[in-house]
PDB file of C-alpha atoms in Angstrom:
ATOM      1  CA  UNK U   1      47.909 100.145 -31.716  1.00 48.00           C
ATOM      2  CA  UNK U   2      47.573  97.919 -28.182  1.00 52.00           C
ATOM      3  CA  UNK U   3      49.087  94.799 -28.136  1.00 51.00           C
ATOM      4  CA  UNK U   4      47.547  92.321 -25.956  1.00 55.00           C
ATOM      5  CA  UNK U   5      50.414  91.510 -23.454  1.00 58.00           C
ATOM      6  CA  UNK U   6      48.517  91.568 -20.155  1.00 81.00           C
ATOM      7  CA  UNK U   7      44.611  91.461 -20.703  1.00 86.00           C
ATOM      8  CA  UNK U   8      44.466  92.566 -16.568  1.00 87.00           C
ATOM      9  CA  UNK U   9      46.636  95.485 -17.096  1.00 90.00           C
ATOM     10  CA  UNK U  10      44.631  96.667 -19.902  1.00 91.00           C
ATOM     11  CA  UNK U  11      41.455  95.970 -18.462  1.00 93.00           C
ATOM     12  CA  UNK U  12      42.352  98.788 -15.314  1.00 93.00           C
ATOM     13  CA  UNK U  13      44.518 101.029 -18.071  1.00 94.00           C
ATOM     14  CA  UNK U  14      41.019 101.258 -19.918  1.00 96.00           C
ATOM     15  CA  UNK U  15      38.649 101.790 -17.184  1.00 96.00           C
ATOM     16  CA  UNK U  16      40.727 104.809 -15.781  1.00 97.00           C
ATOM     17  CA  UNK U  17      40.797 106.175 -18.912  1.00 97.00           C
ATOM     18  CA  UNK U  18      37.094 106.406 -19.242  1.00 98.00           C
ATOM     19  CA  UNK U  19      36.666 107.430 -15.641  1.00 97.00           C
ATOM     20  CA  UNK U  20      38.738 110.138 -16.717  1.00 97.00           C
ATOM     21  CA  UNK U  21      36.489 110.830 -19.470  1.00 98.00           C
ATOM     22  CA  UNK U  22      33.448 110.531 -17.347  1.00 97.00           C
ATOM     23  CA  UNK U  23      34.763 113.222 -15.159  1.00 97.00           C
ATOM     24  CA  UNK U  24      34.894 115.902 -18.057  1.00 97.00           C
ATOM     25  CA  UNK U  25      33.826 118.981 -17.186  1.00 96.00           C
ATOM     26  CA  UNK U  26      29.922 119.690 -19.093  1.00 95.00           C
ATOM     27  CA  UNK U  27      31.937 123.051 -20.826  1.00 96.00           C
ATOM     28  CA  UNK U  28      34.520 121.055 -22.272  1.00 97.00           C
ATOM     29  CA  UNK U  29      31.660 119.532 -24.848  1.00 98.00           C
ATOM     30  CA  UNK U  30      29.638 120.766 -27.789  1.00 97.00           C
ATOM     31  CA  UNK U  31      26.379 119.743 -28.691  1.00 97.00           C
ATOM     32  CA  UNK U  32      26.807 117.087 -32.267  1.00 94.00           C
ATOM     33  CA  UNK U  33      23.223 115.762 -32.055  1.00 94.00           C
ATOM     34  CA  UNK U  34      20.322 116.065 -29.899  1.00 95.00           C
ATOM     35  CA  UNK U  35      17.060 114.522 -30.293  1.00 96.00           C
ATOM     36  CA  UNK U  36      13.919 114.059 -27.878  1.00 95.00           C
ATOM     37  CA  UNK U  37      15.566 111.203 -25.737  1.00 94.00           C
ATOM     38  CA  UNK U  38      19.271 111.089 -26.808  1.00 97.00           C
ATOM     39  CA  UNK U  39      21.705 113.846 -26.792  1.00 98.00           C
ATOM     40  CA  UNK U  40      25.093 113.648 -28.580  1.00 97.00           C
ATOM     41  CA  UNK U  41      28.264 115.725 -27.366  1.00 97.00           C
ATOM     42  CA  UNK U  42      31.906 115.988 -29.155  1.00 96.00           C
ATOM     43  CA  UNK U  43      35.176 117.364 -28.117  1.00 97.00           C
ATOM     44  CA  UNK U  44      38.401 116.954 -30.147  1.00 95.00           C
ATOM     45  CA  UNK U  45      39.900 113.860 -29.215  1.00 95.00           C
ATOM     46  CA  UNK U  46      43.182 114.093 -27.081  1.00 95.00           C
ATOM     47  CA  UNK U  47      43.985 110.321 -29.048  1.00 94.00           C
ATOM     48  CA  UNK U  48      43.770 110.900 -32.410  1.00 92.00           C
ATOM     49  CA  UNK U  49      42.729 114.021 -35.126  1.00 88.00           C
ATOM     50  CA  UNK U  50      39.243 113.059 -34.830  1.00 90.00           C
ATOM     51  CA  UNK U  51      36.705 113.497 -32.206  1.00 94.00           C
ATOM     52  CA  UNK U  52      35.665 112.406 -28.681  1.00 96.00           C
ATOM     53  CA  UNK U  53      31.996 111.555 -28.726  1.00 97.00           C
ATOM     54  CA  UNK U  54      29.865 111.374 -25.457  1.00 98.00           C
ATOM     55  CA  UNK U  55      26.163 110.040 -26.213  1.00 98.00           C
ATOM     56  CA  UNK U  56      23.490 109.848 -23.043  1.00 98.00           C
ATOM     57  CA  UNK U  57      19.874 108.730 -22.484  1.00 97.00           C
ATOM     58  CA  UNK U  58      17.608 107.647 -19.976  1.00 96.00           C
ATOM     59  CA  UNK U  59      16.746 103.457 -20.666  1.00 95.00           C
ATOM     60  CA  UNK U  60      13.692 102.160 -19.399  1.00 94.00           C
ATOM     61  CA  UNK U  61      15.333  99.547 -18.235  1.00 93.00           C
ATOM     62  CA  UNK U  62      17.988  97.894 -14.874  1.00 93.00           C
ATOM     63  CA  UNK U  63      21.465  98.377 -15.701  1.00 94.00           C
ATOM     64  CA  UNK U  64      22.323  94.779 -15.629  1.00 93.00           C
ATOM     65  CA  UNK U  65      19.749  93.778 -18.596  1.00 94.00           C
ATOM     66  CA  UNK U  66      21.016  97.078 -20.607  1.00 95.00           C
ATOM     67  CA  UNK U  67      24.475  95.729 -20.694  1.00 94.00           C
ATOM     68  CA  UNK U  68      24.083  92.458 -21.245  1.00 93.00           C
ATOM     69  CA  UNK U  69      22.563  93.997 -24.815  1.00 94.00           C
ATOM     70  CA  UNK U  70      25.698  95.919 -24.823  1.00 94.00           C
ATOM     71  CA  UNK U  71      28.815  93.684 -24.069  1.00 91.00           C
ATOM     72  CA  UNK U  72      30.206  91.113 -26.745  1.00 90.00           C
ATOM     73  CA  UNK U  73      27.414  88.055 -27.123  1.00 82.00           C
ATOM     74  CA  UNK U  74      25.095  86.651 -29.065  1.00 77.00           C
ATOM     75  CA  UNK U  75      22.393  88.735 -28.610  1.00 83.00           C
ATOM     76  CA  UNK U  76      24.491  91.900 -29.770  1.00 88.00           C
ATOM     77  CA  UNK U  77      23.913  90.796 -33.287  1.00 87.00           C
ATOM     78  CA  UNK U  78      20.211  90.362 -33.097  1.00 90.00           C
ATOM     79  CA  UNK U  79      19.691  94.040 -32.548  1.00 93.00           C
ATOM     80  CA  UNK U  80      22.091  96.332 -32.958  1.00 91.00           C
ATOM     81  CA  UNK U  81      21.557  96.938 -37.037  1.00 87.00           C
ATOM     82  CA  UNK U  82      25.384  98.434 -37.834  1.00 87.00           C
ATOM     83  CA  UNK U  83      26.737  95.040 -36.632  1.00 91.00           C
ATOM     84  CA  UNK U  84      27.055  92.695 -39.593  1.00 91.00           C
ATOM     85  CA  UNK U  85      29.164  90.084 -38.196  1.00 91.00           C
ATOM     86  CA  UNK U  86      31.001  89.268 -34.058  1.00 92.00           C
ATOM     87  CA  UNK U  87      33.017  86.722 -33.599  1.00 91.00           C
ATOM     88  CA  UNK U  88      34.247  85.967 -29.855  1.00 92.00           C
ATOM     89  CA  UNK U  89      38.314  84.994 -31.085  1.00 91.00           C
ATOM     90  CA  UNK U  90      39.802  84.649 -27.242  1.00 91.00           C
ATOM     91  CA  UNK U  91      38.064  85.041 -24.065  1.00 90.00           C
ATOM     92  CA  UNK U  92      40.091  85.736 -20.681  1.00 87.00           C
ATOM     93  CA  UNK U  93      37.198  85.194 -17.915  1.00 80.00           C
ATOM     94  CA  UNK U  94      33.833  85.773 -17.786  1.00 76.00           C
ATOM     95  CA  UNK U  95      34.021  89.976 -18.310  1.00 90.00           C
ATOM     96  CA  UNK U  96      37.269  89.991 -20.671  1.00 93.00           C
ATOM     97  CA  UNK U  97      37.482  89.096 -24.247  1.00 94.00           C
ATOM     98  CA  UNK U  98      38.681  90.095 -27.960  1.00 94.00           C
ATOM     99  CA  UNK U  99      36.294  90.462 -30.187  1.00 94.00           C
ATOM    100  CA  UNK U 100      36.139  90.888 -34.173  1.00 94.00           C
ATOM    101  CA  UNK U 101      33.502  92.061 -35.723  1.00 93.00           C
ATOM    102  CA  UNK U 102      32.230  93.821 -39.192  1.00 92.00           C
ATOM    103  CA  UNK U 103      30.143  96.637 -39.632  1.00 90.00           C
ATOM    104  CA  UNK U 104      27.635  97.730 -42.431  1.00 87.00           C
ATOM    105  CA  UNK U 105      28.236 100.680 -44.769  1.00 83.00           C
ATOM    106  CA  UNK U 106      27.033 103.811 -43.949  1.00 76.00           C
ATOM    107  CA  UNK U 107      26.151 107.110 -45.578  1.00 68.00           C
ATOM    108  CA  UNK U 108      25.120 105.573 -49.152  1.00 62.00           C
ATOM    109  CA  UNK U 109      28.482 103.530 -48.907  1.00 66.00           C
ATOM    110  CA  UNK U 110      30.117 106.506 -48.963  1.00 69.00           C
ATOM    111  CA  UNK U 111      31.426 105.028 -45.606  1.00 78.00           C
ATOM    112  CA  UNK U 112      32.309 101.572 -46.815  1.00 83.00           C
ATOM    113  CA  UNK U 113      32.049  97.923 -44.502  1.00 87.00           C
ATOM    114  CA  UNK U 114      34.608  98.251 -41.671  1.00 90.00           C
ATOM    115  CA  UNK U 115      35.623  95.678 -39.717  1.00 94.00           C
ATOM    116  CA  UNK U 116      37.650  95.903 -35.946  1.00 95.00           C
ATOM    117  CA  UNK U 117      39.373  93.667 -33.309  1.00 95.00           C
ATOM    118  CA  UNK U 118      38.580  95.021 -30.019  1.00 96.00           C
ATOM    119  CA  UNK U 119      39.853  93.723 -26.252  1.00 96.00           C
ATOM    120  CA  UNK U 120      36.753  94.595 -24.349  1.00 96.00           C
ATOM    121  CA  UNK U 121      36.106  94.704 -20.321  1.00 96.00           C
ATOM    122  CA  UNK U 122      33.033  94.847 -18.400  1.00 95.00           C
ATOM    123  CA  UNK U 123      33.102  95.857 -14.838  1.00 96.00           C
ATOM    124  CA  UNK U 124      31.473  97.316 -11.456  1.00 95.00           C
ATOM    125  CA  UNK U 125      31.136 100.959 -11.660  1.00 95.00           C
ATOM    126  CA  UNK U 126      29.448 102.928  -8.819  1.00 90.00           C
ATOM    127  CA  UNK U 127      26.031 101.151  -8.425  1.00 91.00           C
ATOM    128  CA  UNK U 128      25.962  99.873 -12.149  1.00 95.00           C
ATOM    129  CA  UNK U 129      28.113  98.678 -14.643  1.00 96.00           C
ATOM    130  CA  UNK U 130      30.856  99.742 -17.359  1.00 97.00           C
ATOM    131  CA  UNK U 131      31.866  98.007 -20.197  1.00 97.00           C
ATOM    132  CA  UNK U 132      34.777  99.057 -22.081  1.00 97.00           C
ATOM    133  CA  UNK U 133      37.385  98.909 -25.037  1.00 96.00           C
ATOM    134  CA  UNK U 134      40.311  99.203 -26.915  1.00 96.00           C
ATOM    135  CA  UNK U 135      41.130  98.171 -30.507  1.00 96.00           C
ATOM    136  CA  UNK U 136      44.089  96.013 -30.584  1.00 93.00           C
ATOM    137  CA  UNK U 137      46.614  94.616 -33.035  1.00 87.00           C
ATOM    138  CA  UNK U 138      45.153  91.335 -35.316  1.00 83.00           C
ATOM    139  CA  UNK U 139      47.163  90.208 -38.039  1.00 77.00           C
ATOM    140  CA  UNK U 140      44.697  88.616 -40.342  1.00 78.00           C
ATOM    141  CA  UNK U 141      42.169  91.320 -42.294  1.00 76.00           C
ATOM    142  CA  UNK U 142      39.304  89.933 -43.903  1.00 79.00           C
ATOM    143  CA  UNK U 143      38.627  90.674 -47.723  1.00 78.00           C
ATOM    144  CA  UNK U 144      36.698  93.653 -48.819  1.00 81.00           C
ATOM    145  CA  UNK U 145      36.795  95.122 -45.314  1.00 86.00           C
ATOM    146  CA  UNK U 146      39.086  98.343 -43.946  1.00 88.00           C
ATOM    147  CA  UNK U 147      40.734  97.915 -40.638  1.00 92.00           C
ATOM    148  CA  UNK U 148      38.980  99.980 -38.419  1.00 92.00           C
ATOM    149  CA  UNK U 149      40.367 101.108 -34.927  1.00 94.00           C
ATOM    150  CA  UNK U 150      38.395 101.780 -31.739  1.00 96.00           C
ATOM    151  CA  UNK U 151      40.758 104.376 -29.285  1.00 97.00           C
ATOM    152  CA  UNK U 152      39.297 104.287 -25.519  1.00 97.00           C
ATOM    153  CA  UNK U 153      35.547 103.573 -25.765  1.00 97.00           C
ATOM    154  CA  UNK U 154      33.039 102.076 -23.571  1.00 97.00           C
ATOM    155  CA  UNK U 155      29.461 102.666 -21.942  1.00 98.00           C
ATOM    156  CA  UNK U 156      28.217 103.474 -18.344  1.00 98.00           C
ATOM    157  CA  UNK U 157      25.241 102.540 -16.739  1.00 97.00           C
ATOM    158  CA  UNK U 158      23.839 103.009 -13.720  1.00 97.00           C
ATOM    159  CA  UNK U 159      20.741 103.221 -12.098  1.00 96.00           C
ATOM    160  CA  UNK U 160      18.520 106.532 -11.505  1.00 94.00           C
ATOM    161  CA  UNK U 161      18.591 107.796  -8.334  1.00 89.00           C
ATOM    162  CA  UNK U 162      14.755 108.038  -8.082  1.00 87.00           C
ATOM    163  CA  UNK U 163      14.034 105.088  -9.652  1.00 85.00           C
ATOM    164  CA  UNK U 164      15.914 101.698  -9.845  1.00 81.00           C
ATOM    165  CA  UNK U 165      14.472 100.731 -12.347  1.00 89.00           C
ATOM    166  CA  UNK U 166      15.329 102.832 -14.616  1.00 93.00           C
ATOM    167  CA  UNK U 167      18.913 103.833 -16.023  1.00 96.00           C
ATOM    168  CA  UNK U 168      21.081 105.872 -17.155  1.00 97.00           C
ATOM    169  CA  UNK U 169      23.533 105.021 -19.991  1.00 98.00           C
ATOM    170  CA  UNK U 170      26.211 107.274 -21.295  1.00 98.00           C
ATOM    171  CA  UNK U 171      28.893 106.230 -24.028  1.00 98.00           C
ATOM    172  CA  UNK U 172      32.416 107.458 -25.121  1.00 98.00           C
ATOM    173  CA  UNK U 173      33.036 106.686 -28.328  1.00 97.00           C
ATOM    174  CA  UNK U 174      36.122 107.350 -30.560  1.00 95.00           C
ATOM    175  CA  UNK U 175      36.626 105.630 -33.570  1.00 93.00           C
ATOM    176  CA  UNK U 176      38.850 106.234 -36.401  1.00 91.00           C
ATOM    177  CA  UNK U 177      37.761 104.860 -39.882  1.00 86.00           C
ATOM    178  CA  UNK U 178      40.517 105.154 -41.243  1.00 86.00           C
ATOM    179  CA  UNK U 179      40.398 105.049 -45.107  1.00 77.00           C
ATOM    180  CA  UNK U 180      40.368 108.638 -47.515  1.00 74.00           C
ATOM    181  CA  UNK U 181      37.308 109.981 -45.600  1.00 74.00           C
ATOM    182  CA  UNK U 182      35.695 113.336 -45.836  1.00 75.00           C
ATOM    183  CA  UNK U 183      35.702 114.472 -42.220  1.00 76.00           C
ATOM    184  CA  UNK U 184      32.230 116.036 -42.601  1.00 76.00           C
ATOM    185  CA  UNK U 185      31.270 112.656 -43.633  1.00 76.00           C
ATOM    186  CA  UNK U 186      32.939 110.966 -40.779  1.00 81.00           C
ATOM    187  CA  UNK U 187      31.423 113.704 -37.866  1.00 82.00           C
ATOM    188  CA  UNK U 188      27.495 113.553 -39.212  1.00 80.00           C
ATOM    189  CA  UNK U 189      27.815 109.564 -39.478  1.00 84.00           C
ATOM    190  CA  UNK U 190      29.623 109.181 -35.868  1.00 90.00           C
ATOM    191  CA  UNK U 191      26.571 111.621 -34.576  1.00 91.00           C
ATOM    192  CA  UNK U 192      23.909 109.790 -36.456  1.00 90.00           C
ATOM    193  CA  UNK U 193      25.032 106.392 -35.329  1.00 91.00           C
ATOM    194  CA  UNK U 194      25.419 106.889 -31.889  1.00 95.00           C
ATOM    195  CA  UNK U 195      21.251 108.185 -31.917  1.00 95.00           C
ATOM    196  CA  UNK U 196      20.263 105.222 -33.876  1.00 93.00           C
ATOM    197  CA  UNK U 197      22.174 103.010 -31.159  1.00 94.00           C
ATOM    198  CA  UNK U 198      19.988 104.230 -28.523  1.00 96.00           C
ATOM    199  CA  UNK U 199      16.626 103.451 -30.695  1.00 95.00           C
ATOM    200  CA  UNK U 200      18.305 100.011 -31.769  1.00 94.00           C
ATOM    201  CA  UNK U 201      18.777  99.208 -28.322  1.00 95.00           C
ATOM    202  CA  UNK U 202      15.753 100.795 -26.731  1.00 95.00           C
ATOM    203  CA  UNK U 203      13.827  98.234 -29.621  1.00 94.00           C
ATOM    204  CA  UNK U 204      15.575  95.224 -28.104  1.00 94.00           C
ATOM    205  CA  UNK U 205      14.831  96.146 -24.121  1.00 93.00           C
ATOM    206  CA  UNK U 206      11.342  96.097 -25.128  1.00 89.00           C
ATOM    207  CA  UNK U 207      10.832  93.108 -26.945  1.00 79.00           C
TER     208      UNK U 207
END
């Protein structure tokens, strides 16, 4: 688990790790998920015994105003519907931050509440934007919660070529439970999650 020692170092070490992902070659993925806007790829993870998932979709939307959905703030809470609680507990500058929040159960409660302390980073990429992040080590758990724990994650976005407009956001996402967790389990509710994010978020854009 990180330890938060230097929040710039950790910033860069996490962006080059999901340019690194970003540059994966199409082959490398299988499809988990696909539906008429979103499409949902996984590859074993080289971090952990789980998977790697890569989720993409067109958002009607700039890039700026689709991250600012996205990164840790208030609005976060008012629309994405797995988030049950965010608290900001240090912030570093404007685009650095940990963050603990809680999440909802999932899959009947098979999947009970988790909760997570993440460092996250958001930052120039290309023409648009990336923000990123890490779990790191928190000492206090809450009650009634598992520690969950967030390897290398984060979201691009950047702008369509042919229309400005208009963007293109792809996420990374690998998060171990944790817990005694059927892997099926884990796999269809990592998949599922990832398209409801997109309809969450494409919700919130529009209103």
């Amino acid at each position: 688990m990180e330890t938060l020692t230097d929040a710039t170092f950790l910033a860069t070490k996490i962006k080059n790790t999901l340019c690194q992902y970003h540059r994966i070659e199409d082959d490398k993925w299988r499809v988990a998920k696909k539906t008429k806007d979103v499409t949902v790829w996984r590859k074993p993870s080289d971090e952990f015994s789980g998977y790697l998932y890569k989720a993409q979709g067109v958002m009607e939307h700039v890039t700026n105003d689709v991250i600012d959905h996205i990164r840790p703030g208030p609005c976060r809470l008012d629309w994405d519907s797995l988030m049950t609680s965010m608290d900001i507990v240090e912030q570093f500058e404007e685009n650095c931050c940990v963050m603990r929040y809680t999440t909802a159960g999932q899959l009947w409660n098979l999947i009970a509440p988790r909760e997570f302390v993440d460092f996250s980073y958001t930052t120039q990429y290309e023409d648009g934007l990336l923000s990123c992040g890490i779990s790191v080590h928190y000492e206090e758990v809450r009650p009634d919660f598992v520690r969950g724990y967030n390897h290398p994650c984060g979201w691009f976005c950047v702008p369509l070529k042919d229309s400005f407009d208009r963007s293109l956001l792809t996420g990374y996402i690998q998060t171990d439970l944790r817990g005694m967790l059927p892997q099926s389990a884990v796999d269809t509710a990592m998949a599922s999650t990832l398209v409801n994010f997109f309809g969450d978020l494409r919700k919130a854009l529009k209103a």
